Amino acid sequence: MGDTGPSGPVLDRDEVDRALARLGAEHEAIETSLLALQDHAGRRLLEGAELTGTTKERWVSTEASITLLWTYFDAYTAALRTARDIRARRRWSSREDLAELTELLRGECVTLAGSTTAPAGAPAPLAGAGRLSHRYSLSALVDEMNDLYASSLDMVVTADAVWSALPARIDLLAAELQRTRRLAHSIGVRPGEHPSGDDLERITRTLTTLRERVVSDPLAYWVPAQGSSAPGGGRPDTTVYDREARALEEVRREIDAVLTVRQDAEARLVRLRDVLSRADRTLAEARTARGEVLAKIAATEVPVVGGPPTVLQEQLSTAAEYRRHAQWHRLSPLLESLEQKAEDELLRARESLSAVTAPLAVRAELRGRLDAYKAKVARHGLAEDPLLVERYDAARRMLWSAPCDLRVAEQAVLRYQQAAAEQFGTARGTQQGAPEDRGGSGT
């Protein structure tokens, strides 16, 4: 291949045929891609949408790019048709035909006006400011079309991905929100009356605004994939949607709690009345016991027993009023607070009763000890011992008289125990060496 031209060595017939086949395949692939882009649902949506913000700016440029793509493709098609016509003149192309084909297939054979070679809004260097026309080789034209197609497809696919993902999810969440609002209103959870009612209003406003912005400016809700150059590489930004979905779930849990209160309110009120009633009865018992202790026990401090707190009864009446008027959102926290306070009040009443009756318990314990030692004395055969009889009678008079001085009575019991222990020792000494009466001795 010794002949050369402006574009390098002249191609032979086989090289021309191979180049035409390759260019034909590229032409078919480009045409298929352009028709797919033309019919893409995202592109049709973009054409009919009222766009704003970033999406509006990108779409103006993308529309110009798509128009330019078709212009390039038409020029490419015309050049390829010309080359095919030249090749088809004769079966064995002449040297002149091959030279012309080489120029078409390798040289800058496509001339386009300067106004058609850059998208609208492109910077001056890209637009070729000051140049009336541009010349391209077919391979350079293919590269230009590939770049324009990739950027155009990226914009269309990105917008379509956001529109396919977010509005539908927002609509589903909004439908769930409306159901939750109706349920909330039915149990008194309304704006200005309950925090969850205010949350529902805020979520409603946020979702409405979010949907409007997603529809008009989908590119504002797109997160590109790091390091990805493929068209549409990334994912929709669901940050706002996810936050509101979580907020709605929290509101639903609160409403479920209120619903539970509505279902269990009567039983819980009955339990509350029972607990407070038991606390009142226990305090009444403690007051009665205190009078008994003061009458029967001397020289001891008996704590004062307070009365039942009227505030709990007032709150219980308020809770019953909330239930009658179906104000479940107010009843729920009040019941929780009352249940804890009622249990605390019952515990306080029981502690008061225990504190008041403690002297009686001490007297009962001393009486038990005295009787136990008397039985022990009897088992040792010392029931008629004068000293023990005297000390037992003294201790018994103190413990069974009113008022009883517990300190003096305890000392009397101790003296009886000590005397009994001494007598037990004496009895063992006199019986040393004698067989032990196992049935009569005790401990």
CSV table of N, CA, C and O in Angstrom, one decimal, residues 319-397:
chain,number,residue,atom,x,y,z
A,319,ALA,N,-59.2,11.3,86.7
A,319,ALA,CA,-59.1,10.2,85.7
A,319,ALA,C,-60.4,9.7,85.3
A,319,ALA,O,-60.6,9.4,84.1
A,320,ALA,N,-61.3,9.5,86.3
A,320,ALA,CA,-62.7,9.0,85.9
A,320,ALA,C,-63.4,10.0,85.0
A,320,ALA,O,-64.1,9.6,84.1
A,321,GLU,N,-63.1,11.3,85.2
A,321,GLU,CA,-63.8,12.3,84.3
A,321,GLU,C,-63.2,12.2,82.9
A,321,GLU,O,-63.9,12.3,81.9
A,322,TYR,N,-61.9,12.0,82.8
A,322,TYR,CA,-61.2,11.9,81.5
A,322,TYR,C,-61.8,10.7,80.8
A,322,TYR,O,-62.1,10.7,79.6
A,323,ARG,N,-62.1,9.6,81.5
A,323,ARG,CA,-62.6,8.4,80.9
A,323,ARG,C,-64.0,8.7,80.4
A,323,ARG,O,-64.4,8.3,79.3
A,324,ARG,N,-64.9,9.4,81.2
A,324,ARG,CA,-66.2,9.6,80.8
A,324,ARG,C,-66.3,10.5,79.5
A,324,ARG,O,-67.2,10.3,78.7
A,325,HIS,N,-65.3,11.4,79.3
A,325,HIS,CA,-65.3,12.3,78.2
A,325,HIS,C,-64.4,11.8,77.1
A,325,HIS,O,-64.0,12.5,76.2
A,326,ALA,N,-63.9,10.5,77.2
A,326,ALA,CA,-63.0,9.9,76.2
A,326,ALA,C,-61.8,10.7,75.9
A,326,ALA,O,-61.3,10.7,74.7
A,327,GLN,N,-61.2,11.3,76.9
A,327,GLN,CA,-60.0,12.0,76.7
A,327,GLN,C,-58.8,11.1,77.1
A,327,GLN,O,-58.1,11.2,78.0
A,328,TRP,N,-58.6,10.1,76.2
A,328,TRP,CA,-57.7,9.0,76.4
A,328,TRP,C,-56.3,9.5,76.5
A,328,TRP,O,-55.4,9.0,77.2
A,329,HIS,N,-55.9,10.5,75.6
A,329,HIS,CA,-54.6,11.0,75.6
A,329,HIS,C,-54.2,11.6,76.9
A,329,HIS,O,-53.0,11.7,77.3
A,330,ARG,N,-55.1,12.2,77.7
A,330,ARG,CA,-54.9,12.8,79.0
A,330,ARG,C,-54.9,11.7,80.1
A,330,ARG,O,-54.2,11.8,81.1
A,331,LEU,N,-55.8,10.7,79.9
A,331,LEU,CA,-55.9,9.7,80.9
A,331,LEU,C,-54.7,8.8,80.9
A,331,LEU,O,-54.3,8.4,82.0
A,332,SER,N,-54.1,8.5,79.8
A,332,SER,CA,-52.9,7.6,79.8
A,332,SER,C,-51.8,8.0,80.7
A,332,SER,O,-51.4,7.2,81.6
A,333,PRO,N,-51.2,9.2,80.6
A,333,PRO,CA,-50.1,9.6,81.6
A,333,PRO,C,-50.6,9.7,83.0
A,333,PRO,O,-49.9,9.4,84.0
A,334,LEU,N,-51.9,10.1,83.2
A,334,LEU,CA,-52.4,10.3,84.6
A,334,LEU,C,-52.5,8.9,85.2
A,334,LEU,O,-52.2,8.7,86.4
A,335,LEU,N,-53.0,7.9,84.5
A,335,LEU,CA,-53.2,6.6,85.1
A,335,LEU,C,-51.8,6.0,85.5
A,335,LEU,O,-51.6,5.4,86.5
A,336,GLU,N,-50.8,6.2,84.6
A,336,GLU,CA,-49.5,5.7,84.9
A,336,GLU,C,-48.9,6.3,86.2
A,336,GLU,O,-48.4,5.6,87.0
A,337,SER,N,-49.1,7.6,86.3
A,337,SER,CA,-48.6,8.3,87.5
A,337,SER,C,-49.4,7.8,88.7
A,337,SER,O,-48.8,7.6,89.8
A,338,LEU,N,-50.7,7.7,88.6
A,338,LEU,CA,-51.6,7.3,89.8
A,338,LEU,C,-51.2,5.9,90.2
A,338,LEU,O,-51.2,5.6,91.4
A,339,GLU,N,-51.0,5.0,89.3
A,339,GLU,CA,-50.7,3.6,89.7
A,339,GLU,C,-49.5,3.5,90.5
A,339,GLU,O,-49.4,2.8,91.5
A,340,GLN,N,-48.5,4.3,90.2
A,340,GLN,CA,-47.2,4.3,90.9
A,340,GLN,C,-47.5,4.9,92.3
A,340,GLN,O,-47.0,4.4,93.4
A,341,LYS,N,-48.2,6.0,92.3
A,341,LYS,CA,-48.4,6.7,93.6
A,341,LYS,C,-49.3,5.9,94.5
A,341,LYS,O,-49.1,5.9,95.8
A,342,ALA,N,-50.3,5.2,94.0
A,342,ALA,CA,-51.1,4.4,94.8
A,342,ALA,C,-50.4,3.2,95.4
A,342,ALA,O,-50.6,2.9,96.6
A,343,GLU,N,-49.5,2.6,94.7
A,343,GLU,CA,-48.6,1.5,95.3
A,343,GLU,C,-47.7,2.1,96.4
A,343,GLU,O,-47.6,1.5,97.4
A,344,ASP,N,-47.2,3.3,96.1
A,344,ASP,CA,-46.4,3.9,97.1
A,344,ASP,C,-47.2,4.2,98.4
A,344,ASP,O,-46.7,4.1,99.5
A,345,GLU,N,-48.4,4.7,98.2
A,345,GLU,CA,-49.3,5.0,99.3
A,345,GLU,C,-49.6,3.8,100.2
A,345,GLU,O,-49.6,3.8,101.4
A,346,LEU,N,-49.9,2.6,99.5
A,346,LEU,CA,-50.2,1.4,100.2
A,346,LEU,C,-49.0,0.9,101.0
A,346,LEU,O,-49.1,0.5,102.1
A,347,LEU,N,-47.8,1.1,100.4
A,347,LEU,CA,-46.6,0.7,101.1
A,347,LEU,C,-46.4,1.6,102.3
A,347,LEU,O,-46.0,1.1,103.4
A,348,ARG,N,-46.6,2.9,102.2
A,348,ARG,CA,-46.5,3.8,103.3
A,348,ARG,C,-47.5,3.4,104.4
A,348,ARG,O,-47.1,3.5,105.6
A,349,ALA,N,-48.7,3.1,104.1
A,349,ALA,CA,-49.7,2.7,105.1
A,349,ALA,C,-49.2,1.4,105.8
A,349,ALA,O,-49.4,1.3,107.1
A,350,ARG,N,-48.7,0.5,105.1
A,350,ARG,CA,-48.3,-0.8,105.7
A,350,ARG,C,-47.1,-0.5,106.7
A,350,ARG,O,-47.0,-1.1,107.7
A,351,GLU,N,-46.2,0.4,106.2
A,351,GLU,CA,-45.0,0.7,107.1
A,351,GLU,C,-45.5,1.4,108.3
A,351,GLU,O,-45.0,1.2,109.4
A,352,SER,N,-46.5,2.3,108.2
A,352,SER,CA,-47.1,3.0,109.4
A,352,SER,C,-47.7,2.0,110.4
A,352,SER,O,-47.5,2.1,111.6
A,353,LEU,N,-48.4,1.0,109.8
A,353,LEU,CA,-49.0,0.0,110.7
A,353,LEU,C,-48.0,-0.8,111.4
A,353,LEU,O,-48.1,-1.1,112.6
A,354,SER,N,-46.9,-1.2,110.7
A,354,SER,CA,-45.8,-1.9,111.3
A,354,SER,C,-45.1,-1.1,112.4
A,354,SER,O,-44.8,-1.7,113.5
A,355,ALA,N,-44.9,0.2,112.1
A,355,ALA,CA,-44.2,1.0,113.1
A,355,ALA,C,-45.1,1.2,114.3
A,355,ALA,O,-44.5,1.2,115.5
A,356,VAL,N,-46.4,1.4,114.1
A,356,VAL,CA,-47.3,1.6,115.3
A,356,VAL,C,-47.4,0.4,116.1
A,356,VAL,O,-47.4,0.4,117.4
A,357,THR,N,-47.5,-0.8,115.5
A,357,THR,CA,-47.8,-2.0,116.3
A,357,THR,C,-46.5,-2.7,116.7
A,357,THR,O,-46.5,-3.8,117.3
A,358,ALA,N,-45.3,-2.1,116.5
A,358,ALA,CA,-44.1,-2.7,116.9
A,358,ALA,C,-44.0,-2.9,118.4
A,358,ALA,O,-43.6,-4.0,118.9
A,359,PRO,N,-44.5,-2.0,119.3
A,359,PRO,CA,-44.5,-2.2,120.7
A,359,PRO,C,-45.3,-3.4,121.1
A,359,PRO,O,-44.9,-4.2,122.0
A,360,LEU,N,-46.5,-3.6,120.5
A,360,LEU,CA,-47.3,-4.8,120.8
A,360,LEU,C,-46.6,-6.1,120.4
A,360,LEU,O,-46.7,-7.1,121.0
A,361,ALA,N,-45.8,-6.0,119.2
A,361,ALA,CA,-45.1,-7.2,118.8
A,361,ALA,C,-44.0,-7.5,119.8
A,361,ALA,O,-43.7,-8.7,120.1
A,362,VAL,N,-43.3,-6.4,120.3
A,362,VAL,CA,-42.3,-6.7,121.4
A,362,VAL,C,-42.9,-7.3,122.6
A,362,VAL,O,-42.4,-8.3,123.2
A,363,ARG,N,-44.1,-6.8,123.0
A,363,ARG,CA,-44.8,-7.4,124.2
A,363,ARG,C,-45.1,-8.8,124.0
A,363,ARG,O,-44.9,-9.7,124.8
A,364,ALA,N,-45.6,-9.1,122.8
A,364,ALA,CA,-46.0,-10.5,122.5
A,364,ALA,C,-44.8,-11.4,122.5
A,364,ALA,O,-44.9,-12.6,122.9
A,365,GLU,N,-43.7,-10.9,122.0
A,365,GLU,CA,-42.4,-11.7,122.0
A,365,GLU,C,-42.0,-12.0,123.4
A,365,GLU,O,-41.5,-13.1,123.7
A,366,LEU,N,-42.1,-10.9,124.3
A,366,LEU,CA,-41.7,-11.1,125.7
A,366,LEU,C,-42.6,-12.1,126.4
A,366,LEU,O,-42.1,-13.0,127.2
A,367,ARG,N,-43.9,-12.0,126.1
A,367,ARG,CA,-44.8,-13.0,126.7
A,367,ARG,C,-44.5,-14.4,126.2
A,367,ARG,O,-44.5,-15.4,127.0
A,368,GLY,N,-44.1,-14.6,124.9
A,368,GLY,CA,-43.8,-15.9,124.4
A,368,GLY,C,-42.5,-16.4,125.1
A,368,GLY,O,-42.5,-17.6,125.5
A,369,ARG,N,-41.5,-15.6,125.3
A,369,ARG,CA,-40.3,-16.0,125.9
A,369,ARG,C,-40.6,-16.5,127.4
A,369,ARG,O,-40.1,-17.5,127.9
A,370,LEU,N,-41.4,-15.7,128.1
A,370,LEU,CA,-41.7,-16.0,129.5
A,370,LEU,C,-42.4,-17.3,129.6
A,370,LEU,O,-42.1,-18.2,130.4
A,371,ASP,N,-43.4,-17.6,128.7
A,371,ASP,CA,-44.2,-18.8,128.8
A,371,ASP,C,-43.3,-20.0,128.4
A,371,ASP,O,-43.4,-21.1,128.9
A,372,ALA,N,-42.4,-19.8,127.4
A,372,ALA,CA,-41.5,-20.8,127.0
A,372,ALA,C,-40.5,-21.3,128.1
A,372,ALA,O,-40.3,-22.5,128.4
A,373,TYR,N,-40.0,-20.3,128.9
A,373,TYR,CA,-39.2,-20.6,130.1
A,373,TYR,C,-39.9,-21.3,131.2
A,373,TYR,O,-39.4,-22.1,131.9
A,374,LYS,N,-41.2,-20.9,131.3
A,374,LYS,CA,-42.0,-21.5,132.4
A,374,LYS,C,-42.2,-23.0,132.1
A,374,LYS,O,-42.1,-23.9,133.0
A,375,ALA,N,-42.4,-23.3,130.8
A,375,ALA,CA,-42.6,-24.7,130.4
A,375,ALA,C,-41.2,-25.5,130.6
A,375,ALA,O,-41.2,-26.6,131.0
A,376,LYS,N,-40.2,-24.8,130.3
A,376,LYS,CA,-38.8,-25.4,130.5
A,376,LYS,C,-38.6,-25.7,132.0
A,376,LYS,O,-38.1,-26.8,132.4
A,377,VAL,N,-38.9,-24.8,132.8
A,377,VAL,CA,-38.8,-24.9,134.3
A,377,VAL,C,-39.6,-26.1,134.7
A,377,VAL,O,-39.2,-26.9,135.5
A,378,ALA,N,-40.8,-26.2,134.2
A,378,ALA,CA,-41.7,-27.4,134.6
A,378,ALA,C,-41.1,-28.7,134.2
A,378,ALA,O,-41.1,-29.7,134.9
A,379,ARG,N,-40.4,-28.8,133.0
A,379,ARG,CA,-39.8,-30.0,132.6
A,379,ARG,C,-38.7,-30.4,133.5
A,379,ARG,O,-38.3,-31.6,133.6
A,380,HIS,N,-38.0,-29.4,134.1
A,380,HIS,CA,-36.9,-29.7,135.0
A,380,HIS,C,-37.4,-30.0,136.4
A,380,HIS,O,-36.6,-30.1,137.3
A,381,GLY,N,-38.7,-30.0,136.6
A,381,GLY,CA,-39.2,-30.3,138.0
A,381,GLY,C,-39.1,-29.2,138.9
A,381,GLY,O,-39.1,-29.4,140.2
A,382,LEU,N,-39.0,-27.9,138.5
A,382,LEU,CA,-38.8,-26.8,139.3
A,382,LEU,C,-40.0,-25.8,139.3
A,382,LEU,O,-39.8,-24.6,139.7
A,383,ALA,N,-41.1,-26.3,139.0
A,383,ALA,CA,-42.3,-25.5,138.9
A,383,ALA,C,-42.7,-24.9,140.2
A,383,ALA,O,-43.3,-23.8,140.3
A,384,GLU,N,-42.4,-25.5,141.3
A,384,GLU,CA,-42.8,-25.0,142.7
A,384,GLU,C,-41.6,-24.3,143.4
A,384,GLU,O,-41.8,-23.9,144.5
A,385,ASP,N,-40.5,-24.1,142.6
A,385,ASP,CA,-39.4,-23.3,143.2
A,385,ASP,C,-39.9,-21.9,143.6
A,385,ASP,O,-40.4,-21.2,142.8
A,386,PRO,N,-39.8,-21.5,144.9
A,386,PRO,CA,-40.3,-20.2,145.3
A,386,PRO,C,-39.7,-19.0,144.6
A,386,PRO,O,-40.5,-18.1,144.2
A,387,LEU,N,-38.4,-19.0,144.4
A,387,LEU,CA,-37.8,-17.9,143.7
A,387,LEU,C,-38.3,-17.8,142.3
A,387,LEU,O,-38.6,-16.7,141.8
A,388,LEU,N,-38.4,-18.9,141.6
A,388,LEU,CA,-38.8,-18.9,140.2
A,388,LEU,C,-40.3,-18.5,140.1
A,388,LEU,O,-40.7,-17.7,139.2
A,389,VAL,N,-41.1,-19.0,141.1
A,389,VAL,CA,-42.5,-18.6,141.1
A,389,VAL,C,-42.7,-17.1,141.3
A,389,VAL,O,-43.5,-16.4,140.6
A,390,GLU,N,-41.8,-16.6,142.2
A,390,GLU,CA,-41.9,-15.1,142.5
A,390,GLU,C,-41.5,-14.3,141.3
A,390,GLU,O,-42.2,-13.3,140.9
A,391,ARG,N,-40.4,-14.7,140.7
A,391,ARG,CA,-40.0,-13.9,139.5
A,391,ARG,C,-40.9,-14.0,138.3
A,391,ARG,O,-41.1,-13.1,137.5
A,392,TYR,N,-41.5,-15.2,138.1
A,392,TYR,CA,-42.4,-15.4,137.0
A,392,TYR,C,-43.6,-14.6,137.3
A,392,TYR,O,-44.1,-13.9,136.3
A,393,ASP,N,-44.2,-14.5,138.5
A,393,ASP,CA,-45.4,-13.7,138.7
A,393,ASP,C,-45.1,-12.3,138.5
A,393,ASP,O,-46.0,-11.5,138.0
A,394,ALA,N,-43.9,-11.8,138.9
A,394,ALA,CA,-43.6,-10.4,138.7
A,394,ALA,C,-43.5,-10.0,137.3
A,394,ALA,O,-44.1,-9.0,136.8
A,395,ALA,N,-42.9,-10.9,136.5
A,395,ALA,CA,-42.8,-10.6,135.0
A,395,ALA,C,-44.2,-10.7,134.4
A,395,ALA,O,-44.5,-9.8,133.5
A,396,ARG,N,-45.0,-11.6,134.8
A,396,ARG,CA,-46.3,-11.8,134.2
A,396,ARG,C,-47.2,-10.6,134.5
A,396,ARG,O,-47.9,-10.1,133.6
A,397,ARG,N,-47.1,-10.1,135.8
A,397,ARG,CA,-48.0,-8.9,136.1
A,397,ARG,C,-47.6,-7.7,135.2
A,397,ARG,O,-48.5,-7.0,134.8
